[in-house]
PDB file of C-alpha atoms in Angstrom:
ATOM      1  CA  MET I  16      29.300  89.292  98.125  1.00 91.00           C
ATOM      2  CA  PRO I  17      30.794  89.240 101.307  1.00 94.00           C
ATOM      3  CA  LEU I  18      33.706  86.708 102.259  1.00 96.00           C
ATOM      4  CA  ILE I  19      31.696  84.332 104.505  1.00 97.00           C
ATOM      5  CA  SER I  20      28.464  83.934 102.215  1.00 98.00           C
ATOM      6  CA  HIS I  21      30.762  83.372  99.110  1.00 98.00           C
ATOM      7  CA  ARG I  22      32.175  80.781 100.749  1.00 98.00           C
ATOM      8  CA  VAL I  23      29.022  79.212 101.862  1.00 98.00           C
ATOM      9  CA  GLU I  24      27.959  79.721  98.356  1.00 98.00           C
ATOM     10  CA  LEU I  25      31.004  77.949  97.005  1.00 98.00           C
ATOM     11  CA  ALA I  26      30.269  74.845  99.465  1.00 98.00           C
ATOM     12  CA  ARG I  27      26.934  74.440  98.644  1.00 98.00           C
ATOM     13  CA  LYS I  28      27.979  74.020  95.145  1.00 98.00           C
ATOM     14  CA  GLY I  29      30.848  71.774  95.738  1.00 97.00           C
ATOM     15  CA  ALA I  30      33.496  74.136  94.450  1.00 97.00           C
ATOM     16  CA  ASN I  31      35.062  75.364  98.218  1.00 96.00           C
ATOM     17  CA  ASP I  32      38.142  72.770  98.031  1.00 96.00           C
ATOM     18  CA  LYS I  33      38.685  73.110 101.438  1.00 98.00           C
ATOM     19  CA  VAL I  34      35.246  71.700 102.845  1.00 98.00           C
ATOM     20  CA  ILE I  35      35.532  69.117 105.172  1.00 98.00           C
ATOM     21  CA  CYS I  36      31.896  68.353 105.410  1.00 98.00           C
ATOM     22  CA  ARG I  37      28.350  69.651 106.181  1.00 98.00           C
ATOM     23  CA  MET I  38      27.603  69.956 109.671  1.00 98.00           C
ATOM     24  CA  ALA I  39      23.880  70.572 111.361  1.00 97.00           C
ATOM     25  CA  SER I  40      24.590  74.071 111.645  1.00 98.00           C
ATOM     26  CA  GLY I  41      26.681  74.750 108.797  1.00 98.00           C
ATOM     27  CA  TRP I  42      30.085  73.967 107.060  1.00 98.00           C
ATOM     28  CA  ALA I  43      33.480  72.704 108.530  1.00 98.00           C
ATOM     29  CA  VAL I  44      36.174  74.015 106.406  1.00 98.00           C
ATOM     30  CA  MET I  45      39.890  74.302 106.569  1.00 98.00           C
ATOM     31  CA  GLY I  46      41.333  77.541 106.990  1.00 98.00           C
ATOM     32  CA  ASP I  47      42.939  79.306 104.132  1.00 97.00           C
ATOM     33  CA  VAL I  48      46.441  79.113 105.946  1.00 97.00           C
ATOM     34  CA  GLN I  49      47.875  76.412 108.263  1.00 97.00           C
ATOM     35  CA  PHE I  50      50.440  77.851 110.375  1.00 93.00           C
ATOM     36  CA  LEU I  51      48.928  75.810 113.069  1.00 97.00           C
ATOM     37  CA  PRO I  52      48.192  72.244 111.130  1.00 97.00           C
ATOM     38  CA  GLY I  53      44.482  71.741 111.440  1.00 98.00           C
ATOM     39  CA  TYR I  54      43.118  75.296 111.565  1.00 98.00           C
ATOM     40  CA  CYS I  55      39.592  74.890 111.061  1.00 98.00           C
ATOM     41  CA  LEU I  56      36.814  77.162 110.589  1.00 98.00           C
ATOM     42  CA  LEU I  57      33.030  76.540 111.117  1.00 98.00           C
ATOM     43  CA  LEU I  58      30.696  78.452 108.401  1.00 98.00           C
ATOM     44  CA  PRO I  59      26.846  78.930 109.220  1.00 98.00           C
ATOM     45  CA  ASP I  60      24.300  77.645 106.789  1.00 98.00           C
ATOM     46  CA  PRO I  61      22.028  79.620 106.452  1.00 98.00           C
ATOM     47  CA  VAL I  62      24.412  82.892 106.880  1.00 98.00           C
ATOM     48  CA  VAL I  63      23.591  85.051 109.740  1.00 98.00           C
ATOM     49  CA  ALA I  64      25.634  88.412 110.946  1.00 97.00           C
ATOM     50  CA  SER I  65      26.072  87.125 114.551  1.00 97.00           C
ATOM     51  CA  LEU I  66      25.548  84.096 117.048  1.00 98.00           C
ATOM     52  CA  ASN I  67      23.117  86.698 118.580  1.00 97.00           C
ATOM     53  CA  ASP I  68      20.724  86.181 115.241  1.00 97.00           C
ATOM     54  CA  LEU I  69      20.155  82.452 116.104  1.00 98.00           C
ATOM     55  CA  ASP I  70      17.402  81.186 118.020  1.00 98.00           C
ATOM     56  CA  ALA I  71      18.084  79.010 121.092  1.00 98.00           C
ATOM     57  CA  ASN I  72      18.212  75.924 119.350  1.00 98.00           C
ATOM     58  CA  ALA I  73      20.412  77.072 116.622  1.00 98.00           C
ATOM     59  CA  ARG I  74      22.934  78.695 118.950  1.00 98.00           C
ATOM     60  CA  ALA I  75      23.259  75.143 120.804  1.00 98.00           C
ATOM     61  CA  THR I  76      23.514  73.414 117.297  1.00 98.00           C
ATOM     62  CA  TYR I  77      25.960  75.646 115.969  1.00 98.00           C
ATOM     63  CA  LEU I  78      28.090  75.644 119.034  1.00 98.00           C
ATOM     64  CA  LEU I  79      28.092  71.835 119.460  1.00 98.00           C
ATOM     65  CA  ASP I  80      29.404  71.749 115.896  1.00 98.00           C
ATOM     66  CA  MET I  81      32.114  74.043 117.059  1.00 98.00           C
ATOM     67  CA  ALA I  82      32.951  71.700 119.628  1.00 98.00           C
ATOM     68  CA  ARG I  83      32.639  68.625 117.669  1.00 98.00           C
ATOM     69  CA  ILE I  84      35.001  70.171 115.069  1.00 98.00           C
ATOM     70  CA  GLY I  85      37.534  70.428 118.458  1.00 98.00           C
ATOM     71  CA  ASP I  86      37.147  66.983 119.415  1.00 98.00           C
ATOM     72  CA  ALA I  87      37.954  65.695 115.600  1.00 98.00           C
ATOM     73  CA  LEU I  88      41.074  68.228 115.936  1.00 98.00           C
ATOM     74  CA  LEU I  89      42.241  66.446 119.395  1.00 98.00           C
ATOM     75  CA  VAL I  90      41.938  62.880 118.084  1.00 97.00           C
ATOM     76  CA  ALA I  91      43.511  63.537 114.293  1.00 98.00           C
ATOM     77  CA  THR I  92      46.139  65.603 115.395  1.00 98.00           C
ATOM     78  CA  ASP I  93      48.838  65.717 118.753  1.00 96.00           C
ATOM     79  CA  ALA I  94      47.459  69.150 119.770  1.00 98.00           C
ATOM     80  CA  LEU I  95      47.343  69.847 123.504  1.00 97.00           C
ATOM     81  CA  ARG I  96      44.220  71.956 123.401  1.00 97.00           C
ATOM     82  CA  ILE I  97      41.716  73.688 121.042  1.00 98.00           C
ATOM     83  CA  ASN I  98      41.172  77.290 121.000  1.00 97.00           C
ATOM     84  CA  TYR I  99      37.849  79.049 119.809  1.00 98.00           C
ATOM     85  CA  GLU I 100      37.031  82.242 118.879  1.00 97.00           C
ATOM     86  CA  ILE I 101      34.058  84.203 117.093  1.00 97.00           C
ATOM     87  CA  LEU I 102      35.278  87.477 116.204  1.00 94.00           C
ATOM     88  CA  GLY I 103      33.533  89.207 112.887  1.00 89.00           C
ATOM     89  CA  ASN I 104      35.060  92.152 113.043  1.00 90.00           C
ATOM     90  CA  SER I 105      36.909  92.461 109.855  1.00 91.00           C
ATOM     91  CA  GLU I 106      34.401  89.795 108.192  1.00 94.00           C
ATOM     92  CA  PRO I 107      31.124  90.891 109.904  1.00 95.00           C
ATOM     93  CA  GLN I 108      29.234  87.475 109.208  1.00 98.00           C
ATOM     94  CA  LEU I 109      29.261  84.602 111.889  1.00 98.00           C
ATOM     95  CA  HIS I 110      31.756  82.368 111.720  1.00 98.00           C
ATOM     96  CA  SER I 111      34.159  80.424 113.847  1.00 98.00           C
ATOM     97  CA  HIS I 112      38.038  79.786 113.964  1.00 98.00           C
ATOM     98  CA  ILE I 113      38.969  76.569 115.656  1.00 98.00           C
ATOM     99  CA  PHE I 114      42.765  76.675 116.313  1.00 98.00           C
ATOM    100  CA  PRO I 115      44.484  73.531 117.560  1.00 98.00           C
ATOM    101  CA  ARG I 116      47.567  74.445 120.004  1.00 98.00           C
ATOM    102  CA  TYR I 117      50.483  72.462 120.267  1.00 98.00           C
ATOM    103  CA  ALA I 118      53.560  72.027 122.533  1.00 96.00           C
ATOM    104  CA  THR I 119      56.128  72.396 119.288  1.00 96.00           C
ATOM    105  CA  GLU I 120      54.914  76.311 119.063  1.00 96.00           C
ATOM    106  CA  PRO I 121      57.701  78.669 119.727  1.00 94.00           C
ATOM    107  CA  ASP I 122      57.931  79.742 123.039  1.00 92.00           C
ATOM    108  CA  ASP I 123      57.198  83.273 122.199  1.00 91.00           C
ATOM    109  CA  LYS I 124      53.616  82.120 120.621  1.00 93.00           C
ATOM    110  CA  ARG I 125      52.721  78.880 122.638  1.00 91.00           C
ATOM    111  CA  THR I 126      50.907  81.156 125.365  1.00 92.00           C
ATOM    112  CA  MET I 127      50.018  83.880 123.084  1.00 93.00           C
ATOM    113  CA  PRO I 128      46.730  84.574 121.035  1.00 93.00           C
ATOM    114  CA  VAL I 129      47.542  82.993 117.049  1.00 94.00           C
ATOM    115  CA  TRP I 130      46.933  86.679 116.160  1.00 92.00           C
ATOM    116  CA  SER I 131      50.457  86.875 117.192  1.00 92.00           C
ATOM    117  CA  TYR I 132      51.915  84.724 114.297  1.00 93.00           C
ATOM    118  CA  ASP I 133      52.432  86.319 110.876  1.00 93.00           C
ATOM    119  CA  TRP I 134      49.414  85.080 108.572  1.00 92.00           C
ATOM    120  CA  LYS I 135      50.923  86.806 105.443  1.00 93.00           C
ATOM    121  CA  THR I 136      53.845  84.268 105.473  1.00 94.00           C
ATOM    122  CA  ALA I 137      52.082  81.285 106.787  1.00 95.00           C
ATOM    123  CA  PRO I 138      51.806  78.145 104.710  1.00 96.00           C
ATOM    124  CA  PRO I 139      48.624  78.387 102.572  1.00 97.00           C
ATOM    125  CA  TYR I 140      46.300  74.990 102.579  1.00 98.00           C
ATOM    126  CA  ALA I 141      47.406  72.570 100.013  1.00 97.00           C
ATOM    127  CA  GLU I 142      45.628  69.351  99.350  1.00 97.00           C
ATOM    128  CA  GLU I 143      48.730  67.739  98.959  1.00 97.00           C
ATOM    129  CA  GLN I 144      49.994  68.691 101.875  1.00 97.00           C
ATOM    130  CA  HIS I 145      46.715  68.977 104.230  1.00 97.00           C
ATOM    131  CA  GLY I 146      44.623  66.844 102.234  1.00 97.00           C
ATOM    132  CA  ASP I 147      44.999  63.596 104.447  1.00 98.00           C
ATOM    133  CA  LEU I 148      44.202  65.559 107.619  1.00 98.00           C
ATOM    134  CA  ARG I 149      41.148  67.242 106.172  1.00 98.00           C
ATOM    135  CA  LYS I 150      39.921  63.864 105.140  1.00 98.00           C
ATOM    136  CA  LYS I 151      40.660  62.310 108.712  1.00 98.00           C
ATOM    137  CA  LEU I 152      38.466  65.096 110.154  1.00 98.00           C
ATOM    138  CA  ALA I 153      35.880  64.532 107.515  1.00 98.00           C
ATOM    139  CA  GLN I 154      35.538  60.863 108.666  1.00 97.00           C
ATOM    140  CA  LEU I 155      35.765  61.782 112.376  1.00 97.00           C
ATOM    141  CA  LEU I 156      33.047  64.455 112.151  1.00 97.00           C
ATOM    142  CA  THR I 157      31.023  62.113 109.548  1.00 94.00           C
ATOM    143  CA  SER I 158      31.049  59.005 112.185  1.00 89.00           C
ATOM    144  CA  THR I 159      29.932  61.612 114.991  1.00 65.00           C
ATOM    145  CA  LEU I 160      27.186  63.435 113.158  1.00 58.00           C
ATOM    146  CA  ASP I 161      26.044  59.476 111.899  1.00 60.00           C
ATOM    147  CA  ALA I 162      26.147  58.432 115.774  1.00 59.00           C
ATOM    148  CA  GLY I 163      23.731  61.043 116.420  1.00 54.00           C
TER     149      GLY I 163
END
């Protein structure tokens, strides 16, 4: 089973420990690694191959959910800005990367794409270390969803 489909299946079963919350278009989840604290993804549910496979309303909902995650990150962290990426080259199912960017990043990384970081040595997501942020994001996103 492809990775995105597998992660969505785990989220549906309540077995994905990185789930922040269910959103209208899918699942907000913490990234497997946290070299930038608060790195999140949006996984669509149902899973589709690309943004272009969604109708206009589903696209709008997905992109709005992506921006809502960014809004929550701006409140929950000291990020200066949020970077959004939809790639799909190595994992050919729709998913969005949502990266908070910080003034405290090393000079040689701050203005570069996040892919310049060494992902192999990045700290993995750990509930003990990142759980409070995950819970804060869930609280912010849930209150936003409840407010309409």
